[in-house]
PDB file of C-alpha atoms in Angstrom:
ATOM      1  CA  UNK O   1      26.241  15.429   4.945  1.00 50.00           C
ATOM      2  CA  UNK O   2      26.841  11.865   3.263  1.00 53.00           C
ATOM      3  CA  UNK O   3      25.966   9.795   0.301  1.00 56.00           C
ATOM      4  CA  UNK O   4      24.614   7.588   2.691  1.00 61.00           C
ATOM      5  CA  UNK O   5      22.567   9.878   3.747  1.00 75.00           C
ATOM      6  CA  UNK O   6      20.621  10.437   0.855  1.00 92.00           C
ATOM      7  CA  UNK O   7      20.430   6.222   0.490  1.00 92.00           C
ATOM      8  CA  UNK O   8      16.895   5.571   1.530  1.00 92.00           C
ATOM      9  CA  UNK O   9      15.495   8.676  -0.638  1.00 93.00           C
ATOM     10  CA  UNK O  10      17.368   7.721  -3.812  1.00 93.00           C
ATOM     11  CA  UNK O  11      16.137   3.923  -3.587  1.00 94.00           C
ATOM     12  CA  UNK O  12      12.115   5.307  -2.811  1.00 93.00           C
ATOM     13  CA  UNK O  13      12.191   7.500  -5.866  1.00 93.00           C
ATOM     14  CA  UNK O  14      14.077   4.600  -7.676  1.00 94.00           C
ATOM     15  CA  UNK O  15      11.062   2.188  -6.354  1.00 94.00           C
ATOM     16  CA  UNK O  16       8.109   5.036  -7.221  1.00 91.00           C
ATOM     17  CA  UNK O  17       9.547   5.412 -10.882  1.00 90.00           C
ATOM     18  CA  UNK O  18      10.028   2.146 -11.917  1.00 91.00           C
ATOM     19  CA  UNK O  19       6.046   1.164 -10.171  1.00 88.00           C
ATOM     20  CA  UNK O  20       4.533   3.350 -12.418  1.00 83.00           C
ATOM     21  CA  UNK O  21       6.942   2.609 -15.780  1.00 83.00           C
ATOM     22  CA  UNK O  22       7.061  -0.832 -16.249  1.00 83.00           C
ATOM     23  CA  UNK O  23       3.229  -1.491 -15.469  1.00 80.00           C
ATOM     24  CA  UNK O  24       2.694   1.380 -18.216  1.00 74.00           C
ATOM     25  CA  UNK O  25       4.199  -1.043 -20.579  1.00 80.00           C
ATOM     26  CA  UNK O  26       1.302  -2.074 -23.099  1.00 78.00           C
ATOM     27  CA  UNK O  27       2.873  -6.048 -22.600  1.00 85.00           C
ATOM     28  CA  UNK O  28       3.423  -5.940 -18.858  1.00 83.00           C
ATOM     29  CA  UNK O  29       0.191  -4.520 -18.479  1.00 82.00           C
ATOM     30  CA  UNK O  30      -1.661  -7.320 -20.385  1.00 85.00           C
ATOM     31  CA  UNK O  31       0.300 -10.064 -18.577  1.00 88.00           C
ATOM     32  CA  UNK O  32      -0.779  -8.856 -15.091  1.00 85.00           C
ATOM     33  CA  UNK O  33      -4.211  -8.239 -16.025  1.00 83.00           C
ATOM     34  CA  UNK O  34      -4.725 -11.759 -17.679  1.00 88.00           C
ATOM     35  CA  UNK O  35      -3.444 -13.221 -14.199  1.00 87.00           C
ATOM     36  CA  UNK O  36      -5.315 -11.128 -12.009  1.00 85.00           C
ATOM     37  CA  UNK O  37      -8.208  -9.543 -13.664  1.00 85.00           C
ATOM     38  CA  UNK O  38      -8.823  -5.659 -14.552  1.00 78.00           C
ATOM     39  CA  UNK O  39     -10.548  -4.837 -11.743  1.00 81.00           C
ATOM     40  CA  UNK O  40      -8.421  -6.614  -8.547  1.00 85.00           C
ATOM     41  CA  UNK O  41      -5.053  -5.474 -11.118  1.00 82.00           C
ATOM     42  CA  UNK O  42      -6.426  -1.758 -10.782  1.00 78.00           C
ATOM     43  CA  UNK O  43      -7.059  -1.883  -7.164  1.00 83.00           C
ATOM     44  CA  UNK O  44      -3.701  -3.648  -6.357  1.00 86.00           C
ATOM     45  CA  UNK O  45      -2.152  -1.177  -8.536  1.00 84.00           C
ATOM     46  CA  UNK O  46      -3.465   1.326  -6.771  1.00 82.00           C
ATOM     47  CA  UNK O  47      -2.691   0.347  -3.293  1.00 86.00           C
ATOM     48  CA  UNK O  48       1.111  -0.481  -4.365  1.00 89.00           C
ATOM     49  CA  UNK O  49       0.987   2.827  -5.380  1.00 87.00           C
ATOM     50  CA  UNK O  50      -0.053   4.688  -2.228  1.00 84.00           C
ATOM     51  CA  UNK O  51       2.285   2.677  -0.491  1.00 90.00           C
ATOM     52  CA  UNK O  52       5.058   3.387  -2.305  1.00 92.00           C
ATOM     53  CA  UNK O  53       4.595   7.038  -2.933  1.00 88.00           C
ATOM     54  CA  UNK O  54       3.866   7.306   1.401  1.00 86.00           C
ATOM     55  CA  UNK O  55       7.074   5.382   1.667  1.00 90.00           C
ATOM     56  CA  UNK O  56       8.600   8.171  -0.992  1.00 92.00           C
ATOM     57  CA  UNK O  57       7.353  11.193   0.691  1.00 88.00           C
ATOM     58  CA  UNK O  58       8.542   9.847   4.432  1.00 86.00           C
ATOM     59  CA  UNK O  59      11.878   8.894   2.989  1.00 91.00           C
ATOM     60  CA  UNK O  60      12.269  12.657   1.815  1.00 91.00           C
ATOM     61  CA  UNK O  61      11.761  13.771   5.297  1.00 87.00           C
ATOM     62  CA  UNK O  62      14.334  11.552   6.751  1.00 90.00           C
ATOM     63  CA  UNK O  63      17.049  12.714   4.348  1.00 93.00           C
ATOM     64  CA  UNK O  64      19.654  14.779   5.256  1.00 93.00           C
ATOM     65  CA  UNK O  65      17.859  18.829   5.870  1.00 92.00           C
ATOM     66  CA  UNK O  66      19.602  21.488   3.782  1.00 94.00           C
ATOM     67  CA  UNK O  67      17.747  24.527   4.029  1.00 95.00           C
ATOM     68  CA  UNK O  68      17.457  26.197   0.464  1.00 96.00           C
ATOM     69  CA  UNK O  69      15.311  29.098   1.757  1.00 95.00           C
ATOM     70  CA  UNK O  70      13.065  29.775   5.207  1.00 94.00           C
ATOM     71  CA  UNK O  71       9.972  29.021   6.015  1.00 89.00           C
ATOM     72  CA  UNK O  72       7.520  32.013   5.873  1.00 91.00           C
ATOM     73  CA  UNK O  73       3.782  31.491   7.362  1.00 90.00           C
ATOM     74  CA  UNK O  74       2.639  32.986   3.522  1.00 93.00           C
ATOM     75  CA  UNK O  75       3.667  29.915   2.176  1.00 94.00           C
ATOM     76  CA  UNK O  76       1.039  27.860   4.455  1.00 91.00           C
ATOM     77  CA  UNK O  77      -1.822  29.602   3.475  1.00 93.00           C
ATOM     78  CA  UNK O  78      -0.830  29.945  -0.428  1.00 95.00           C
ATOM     79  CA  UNK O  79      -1.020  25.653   0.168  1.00 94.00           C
ATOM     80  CA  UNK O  80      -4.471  25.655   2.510  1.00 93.00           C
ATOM     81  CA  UNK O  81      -6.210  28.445  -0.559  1.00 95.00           C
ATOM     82  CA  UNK O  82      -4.517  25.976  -3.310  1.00 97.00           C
ATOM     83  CA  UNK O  83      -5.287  22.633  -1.849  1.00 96.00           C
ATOM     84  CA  UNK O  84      -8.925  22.350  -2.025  1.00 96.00           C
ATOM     85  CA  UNK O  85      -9.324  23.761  -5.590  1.00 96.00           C
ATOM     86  CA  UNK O  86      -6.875  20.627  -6.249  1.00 96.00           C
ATOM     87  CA  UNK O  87      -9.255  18.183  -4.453  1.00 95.00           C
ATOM     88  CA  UNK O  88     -12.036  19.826  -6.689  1.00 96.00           C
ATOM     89  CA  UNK O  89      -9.983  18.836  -9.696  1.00 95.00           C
ATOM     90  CA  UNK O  90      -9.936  15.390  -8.681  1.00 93.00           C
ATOM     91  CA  UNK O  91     -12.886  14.799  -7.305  1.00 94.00           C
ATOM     92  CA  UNK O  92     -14.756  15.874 -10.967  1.00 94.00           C
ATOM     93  CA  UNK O  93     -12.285  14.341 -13.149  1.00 92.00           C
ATOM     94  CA  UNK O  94     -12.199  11.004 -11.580  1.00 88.00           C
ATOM     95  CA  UNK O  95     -14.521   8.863 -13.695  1.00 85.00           C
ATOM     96  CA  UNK O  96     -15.833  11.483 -15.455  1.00 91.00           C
ATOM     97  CA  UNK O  97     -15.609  11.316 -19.447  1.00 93.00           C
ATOM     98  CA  UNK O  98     -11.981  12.155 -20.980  1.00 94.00           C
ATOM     99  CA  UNK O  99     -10.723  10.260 -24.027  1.00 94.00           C
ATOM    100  CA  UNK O 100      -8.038  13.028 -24.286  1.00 94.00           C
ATOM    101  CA  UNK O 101      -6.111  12.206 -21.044  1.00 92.00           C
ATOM    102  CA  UNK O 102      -5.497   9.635 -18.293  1.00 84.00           C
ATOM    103  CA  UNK O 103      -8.023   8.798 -15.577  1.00 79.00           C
ATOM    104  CA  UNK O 104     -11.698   9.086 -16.721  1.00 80.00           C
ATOM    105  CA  UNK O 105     -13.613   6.697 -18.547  1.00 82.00           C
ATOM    106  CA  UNK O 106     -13.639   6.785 -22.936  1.00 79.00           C
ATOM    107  CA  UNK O 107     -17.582   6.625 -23.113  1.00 85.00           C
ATOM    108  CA  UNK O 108     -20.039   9.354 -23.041  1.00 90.00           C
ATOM    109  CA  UNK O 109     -17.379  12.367 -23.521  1.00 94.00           C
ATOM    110  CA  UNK O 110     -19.477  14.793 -25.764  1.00 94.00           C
ATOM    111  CA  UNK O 111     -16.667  17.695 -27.259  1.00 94.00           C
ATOM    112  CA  UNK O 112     -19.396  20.358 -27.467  1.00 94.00           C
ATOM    113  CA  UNK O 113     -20.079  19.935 -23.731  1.00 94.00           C
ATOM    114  CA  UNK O 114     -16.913  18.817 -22.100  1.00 94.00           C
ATOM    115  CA  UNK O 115     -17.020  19.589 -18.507  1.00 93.00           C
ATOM    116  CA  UNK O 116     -13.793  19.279 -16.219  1.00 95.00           C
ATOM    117  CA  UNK O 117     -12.371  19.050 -19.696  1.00 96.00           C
ATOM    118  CA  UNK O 118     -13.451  22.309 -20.195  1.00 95.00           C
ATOM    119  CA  UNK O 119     -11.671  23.418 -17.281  1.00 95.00           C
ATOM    120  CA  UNK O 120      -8.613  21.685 -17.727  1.00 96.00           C
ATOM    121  CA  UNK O 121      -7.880  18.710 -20.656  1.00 96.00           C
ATOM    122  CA  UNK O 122      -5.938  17.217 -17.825  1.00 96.00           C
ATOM    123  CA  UNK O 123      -7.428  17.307 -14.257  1.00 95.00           C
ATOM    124  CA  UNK O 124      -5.736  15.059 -12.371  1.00 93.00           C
ATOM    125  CA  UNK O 125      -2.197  16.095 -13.813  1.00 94.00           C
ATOM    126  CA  UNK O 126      -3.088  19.750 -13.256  1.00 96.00           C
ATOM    127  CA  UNK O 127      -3.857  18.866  -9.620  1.00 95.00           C
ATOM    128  CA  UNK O 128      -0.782  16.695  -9.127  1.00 94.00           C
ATOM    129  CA  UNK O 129       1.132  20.146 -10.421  1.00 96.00           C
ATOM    130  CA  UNK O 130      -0.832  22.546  -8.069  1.00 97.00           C
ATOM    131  CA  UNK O 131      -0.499  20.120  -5.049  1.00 95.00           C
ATOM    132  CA  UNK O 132       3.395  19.668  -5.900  1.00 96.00           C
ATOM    133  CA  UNK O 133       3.941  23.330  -6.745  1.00 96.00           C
ATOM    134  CA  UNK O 134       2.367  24.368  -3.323  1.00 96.00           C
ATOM    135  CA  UNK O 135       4.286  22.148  -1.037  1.00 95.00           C
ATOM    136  CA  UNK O 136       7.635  22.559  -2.969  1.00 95.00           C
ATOM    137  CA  UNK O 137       7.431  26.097  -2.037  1.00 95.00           C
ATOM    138  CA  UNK O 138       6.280  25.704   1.560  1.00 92.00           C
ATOM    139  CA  UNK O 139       9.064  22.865   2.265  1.00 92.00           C
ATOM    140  CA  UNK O 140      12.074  25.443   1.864  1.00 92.00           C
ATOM    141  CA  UNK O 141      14.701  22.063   1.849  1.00 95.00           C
ATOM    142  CA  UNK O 142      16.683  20.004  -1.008  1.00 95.00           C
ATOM    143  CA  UNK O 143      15.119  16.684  -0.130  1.00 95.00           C
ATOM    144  CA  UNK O 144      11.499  18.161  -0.965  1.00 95.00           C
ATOM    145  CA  UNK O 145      12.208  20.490  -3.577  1.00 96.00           C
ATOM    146  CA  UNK O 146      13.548  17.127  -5.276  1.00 95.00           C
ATOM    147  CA  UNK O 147      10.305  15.382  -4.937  1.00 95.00           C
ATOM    148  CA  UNK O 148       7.739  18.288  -5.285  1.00 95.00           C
ATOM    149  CA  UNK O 149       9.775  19.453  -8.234  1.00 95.00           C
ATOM    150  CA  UNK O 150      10.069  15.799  -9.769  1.00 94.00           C
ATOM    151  CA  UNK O 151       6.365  15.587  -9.018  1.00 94.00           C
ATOM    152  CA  UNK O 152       5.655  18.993 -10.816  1.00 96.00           C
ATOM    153  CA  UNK O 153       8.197  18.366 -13.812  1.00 94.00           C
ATOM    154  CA  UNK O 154       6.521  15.029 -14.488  1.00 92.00           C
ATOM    155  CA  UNK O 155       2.985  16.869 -14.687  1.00 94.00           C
ATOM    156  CA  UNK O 156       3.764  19.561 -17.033  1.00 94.00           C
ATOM    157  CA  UNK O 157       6.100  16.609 -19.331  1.00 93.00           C
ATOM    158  CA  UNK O 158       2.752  14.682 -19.007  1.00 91.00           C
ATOM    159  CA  UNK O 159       0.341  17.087 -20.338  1.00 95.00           C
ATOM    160  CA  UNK O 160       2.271  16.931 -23.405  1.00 94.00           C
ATOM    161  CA  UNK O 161       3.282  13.705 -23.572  1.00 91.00           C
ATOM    162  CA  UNK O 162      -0.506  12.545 -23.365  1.00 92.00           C
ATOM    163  CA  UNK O 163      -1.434  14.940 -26.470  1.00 95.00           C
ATOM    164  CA  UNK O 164       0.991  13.525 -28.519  1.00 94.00           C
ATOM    165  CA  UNK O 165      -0.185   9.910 -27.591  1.00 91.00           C
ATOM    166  CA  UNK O 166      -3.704  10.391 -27.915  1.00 93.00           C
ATOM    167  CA  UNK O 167      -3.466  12.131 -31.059  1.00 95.00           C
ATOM    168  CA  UNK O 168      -1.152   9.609 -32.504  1.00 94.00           C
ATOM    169  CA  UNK O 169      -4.018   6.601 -31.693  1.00 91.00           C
ATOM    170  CA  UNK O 170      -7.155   9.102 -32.234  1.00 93.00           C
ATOM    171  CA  UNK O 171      -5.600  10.974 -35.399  1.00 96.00           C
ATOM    172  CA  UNK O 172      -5.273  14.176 -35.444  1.00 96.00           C
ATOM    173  CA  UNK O 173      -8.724  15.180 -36.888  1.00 97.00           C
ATOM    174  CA  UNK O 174     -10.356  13.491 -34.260  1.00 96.00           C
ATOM    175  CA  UNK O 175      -8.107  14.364 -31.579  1.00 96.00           C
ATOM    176  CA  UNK O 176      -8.747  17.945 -32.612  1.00 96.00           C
ATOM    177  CA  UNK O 177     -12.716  17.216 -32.767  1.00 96.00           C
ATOM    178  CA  UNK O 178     -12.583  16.225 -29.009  1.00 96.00           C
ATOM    179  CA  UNK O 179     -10.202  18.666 -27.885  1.00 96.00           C
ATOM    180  CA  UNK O 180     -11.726  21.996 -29.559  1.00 95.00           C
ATOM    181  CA  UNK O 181     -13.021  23.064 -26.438  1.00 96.00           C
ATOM    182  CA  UNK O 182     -10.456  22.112 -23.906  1.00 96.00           C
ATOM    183  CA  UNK O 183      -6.791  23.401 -23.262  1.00 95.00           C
ATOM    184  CA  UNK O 184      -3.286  22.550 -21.197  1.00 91.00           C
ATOM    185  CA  UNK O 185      -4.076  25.873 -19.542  1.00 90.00           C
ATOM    186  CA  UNK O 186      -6.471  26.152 -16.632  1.00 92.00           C
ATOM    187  CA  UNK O 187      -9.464  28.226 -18.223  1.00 92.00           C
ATOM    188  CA  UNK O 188      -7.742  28.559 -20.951  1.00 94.00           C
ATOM    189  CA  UNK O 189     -10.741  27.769 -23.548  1.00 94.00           C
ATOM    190  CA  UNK O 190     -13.130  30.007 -21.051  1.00 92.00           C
ATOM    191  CA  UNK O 191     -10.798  32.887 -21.478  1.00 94.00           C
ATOM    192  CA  UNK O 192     -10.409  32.550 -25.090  1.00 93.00           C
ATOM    193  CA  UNK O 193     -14.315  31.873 -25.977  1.00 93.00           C
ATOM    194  CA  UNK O 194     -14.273  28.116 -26.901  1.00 94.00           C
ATOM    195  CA  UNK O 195     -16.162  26.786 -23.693  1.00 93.00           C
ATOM    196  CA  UNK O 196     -19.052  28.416 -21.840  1.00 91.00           C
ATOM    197  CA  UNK O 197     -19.462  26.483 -18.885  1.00 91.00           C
ATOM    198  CA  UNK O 198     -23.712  25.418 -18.618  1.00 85.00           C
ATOM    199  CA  UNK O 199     -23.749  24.193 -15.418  1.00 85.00           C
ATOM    200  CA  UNK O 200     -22.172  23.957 -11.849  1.00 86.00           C
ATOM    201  CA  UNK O 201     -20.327  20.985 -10.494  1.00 88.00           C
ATOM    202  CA  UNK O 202     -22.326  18.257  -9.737  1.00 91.00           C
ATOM    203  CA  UNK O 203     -22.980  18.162  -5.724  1.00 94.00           C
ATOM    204  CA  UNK O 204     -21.920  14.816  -5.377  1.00 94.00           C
ATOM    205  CA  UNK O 205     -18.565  16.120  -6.904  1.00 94.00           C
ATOM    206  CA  UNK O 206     -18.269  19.077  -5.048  1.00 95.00           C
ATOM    207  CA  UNK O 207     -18.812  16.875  -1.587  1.00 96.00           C
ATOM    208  CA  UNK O 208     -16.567  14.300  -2.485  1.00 95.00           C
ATOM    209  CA  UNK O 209     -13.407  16.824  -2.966  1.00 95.00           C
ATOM    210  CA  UNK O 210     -14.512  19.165   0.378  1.00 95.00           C
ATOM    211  CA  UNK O 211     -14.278  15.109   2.078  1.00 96.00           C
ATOM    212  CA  UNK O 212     -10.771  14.433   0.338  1.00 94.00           C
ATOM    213  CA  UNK O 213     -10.048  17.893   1.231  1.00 95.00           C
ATOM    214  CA  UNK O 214     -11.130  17.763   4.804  1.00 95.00           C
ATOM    215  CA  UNK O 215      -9.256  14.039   4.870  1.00 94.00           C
ATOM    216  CA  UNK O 216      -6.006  15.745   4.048  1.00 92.00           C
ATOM    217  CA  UNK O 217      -6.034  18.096   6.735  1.00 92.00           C
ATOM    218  CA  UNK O 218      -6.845  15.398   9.804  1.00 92.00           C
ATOM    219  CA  UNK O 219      -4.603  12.888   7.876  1.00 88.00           C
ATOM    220  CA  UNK O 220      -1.595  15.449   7.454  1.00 88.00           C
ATOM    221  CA  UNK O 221      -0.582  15.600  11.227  1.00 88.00           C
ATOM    222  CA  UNK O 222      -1.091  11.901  11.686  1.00 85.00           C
ATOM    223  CA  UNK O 223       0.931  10.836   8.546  1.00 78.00           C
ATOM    224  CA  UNK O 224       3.361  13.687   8.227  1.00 79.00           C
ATOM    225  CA  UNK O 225       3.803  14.704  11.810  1.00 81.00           C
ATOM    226  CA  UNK O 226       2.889  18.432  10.866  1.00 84.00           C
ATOM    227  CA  UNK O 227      -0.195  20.483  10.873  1.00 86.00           C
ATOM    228  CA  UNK O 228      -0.482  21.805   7.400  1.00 88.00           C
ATOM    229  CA  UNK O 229      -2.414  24.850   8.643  1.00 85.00           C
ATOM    230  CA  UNK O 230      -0.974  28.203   9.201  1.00 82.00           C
ATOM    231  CA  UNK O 231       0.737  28.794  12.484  1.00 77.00           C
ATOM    232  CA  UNK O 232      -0.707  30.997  15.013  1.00 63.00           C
TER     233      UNK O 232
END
């Protein structure tokens, strides 16, 4: 095994970090929207972001294998039971109301009835960690427990990152206001009393993460080259 080796995979993460910190500079951010506009900068954004993160993720499996521990079928189905509770996550918290984290809209949040905030305060890095978690543990190699446990890392350091943020430009009696009934732990405020869920995922919700689910599985094997079901 070479330094060479490991070339491609070290540039791709190099690429995928850099994508997602300078755009996240407040200045950046307001020069590329004045030139493009908010709406074609998010969806450019967004598709320079899938690209790179694809390239990322195919660069990992072309760098050098060294097996860290084997493969067990276990794994497989821990990822299939996992996976479409994090395509639930995403599918409610995209759009929905959040001023505590990243990814839903400011308007409309109401603290007393929070909904996927309720859940988790923030549903699309909890998913990133369950989807990461998952497939670090069924890829048993170096490569991938590099970029699942980057991936995972950068969730968890987000969580917190994002409270201190949004507390520091909401103050910390109103950031405490709209996050009474929420917490960093999934079901967290359920378990301890502060949220009582009042009604059920909204259908259109619930079908649009079963579809990203269901996308993932036919897309996996295309993409990837592997099934992600469990042999046999």
């Amino acid at each position: 095994m070479t330094m060479a080796g490991w070339a491609e995979f070290a540039a791709a993460f190099a690429v995928f970090l850099l994508s997602h910190a300078v755009p996240a500079r407040p200045a950046v951010r307001r020069r590329l929207v004045s030139a493009c506009g908010e709406r074609p900068y998010l969806i450019l954004y967004s598709v320079a972001s899938v690209a790179v993160l694809a390239w990322l993720v195919a660069a990992a499996g072309r760098a050098p294998f060294v097996l860290l521990w084997p493969y067990a079928a276990w794994q497989a189905w821990l990822a299939n039971l996992v996976m479409p509770l994090a395509c639930l996550l995403v599918a409610c918290a995209a759009g929905a109301p959040n001023p505590l984290s990243f990814g839903g809209r400011e308007g409309g949040f109401d603290p007393q009835r929070p909904g996927i905030v309720g859940v988790a305060r923030h549903p699309l890095l909890l998913a990133i960690f369950l989807w990461s978690g998952v497939h670090a543990l069924a890829n048993g190699n170096l490569a991938h427990l590099l970029l699942f446990g980057s991936f995972a890392g950068f969730a968890l350091l987000g969580m917190r990152l994002l409270d201190r943020r949004k507390r520091r430009i909401l103050g910390t009696a109103e950031w405490t206001r709209l996050a009474a009934r929420s917490s960093n732990w999934p079901f967290g405020a359920l378990i301890d009393g502060r949220w009582h869920p009042r009604s059920a995922p909204a259908p259109g919700r619930l079908a649009a993460g079963l579809l990203l689910w269901l996308g993932l599985l036919a897309l996996h094997p295309v993409v990837l080259g592997v099934s992600p079901l469990p042999p046999g």
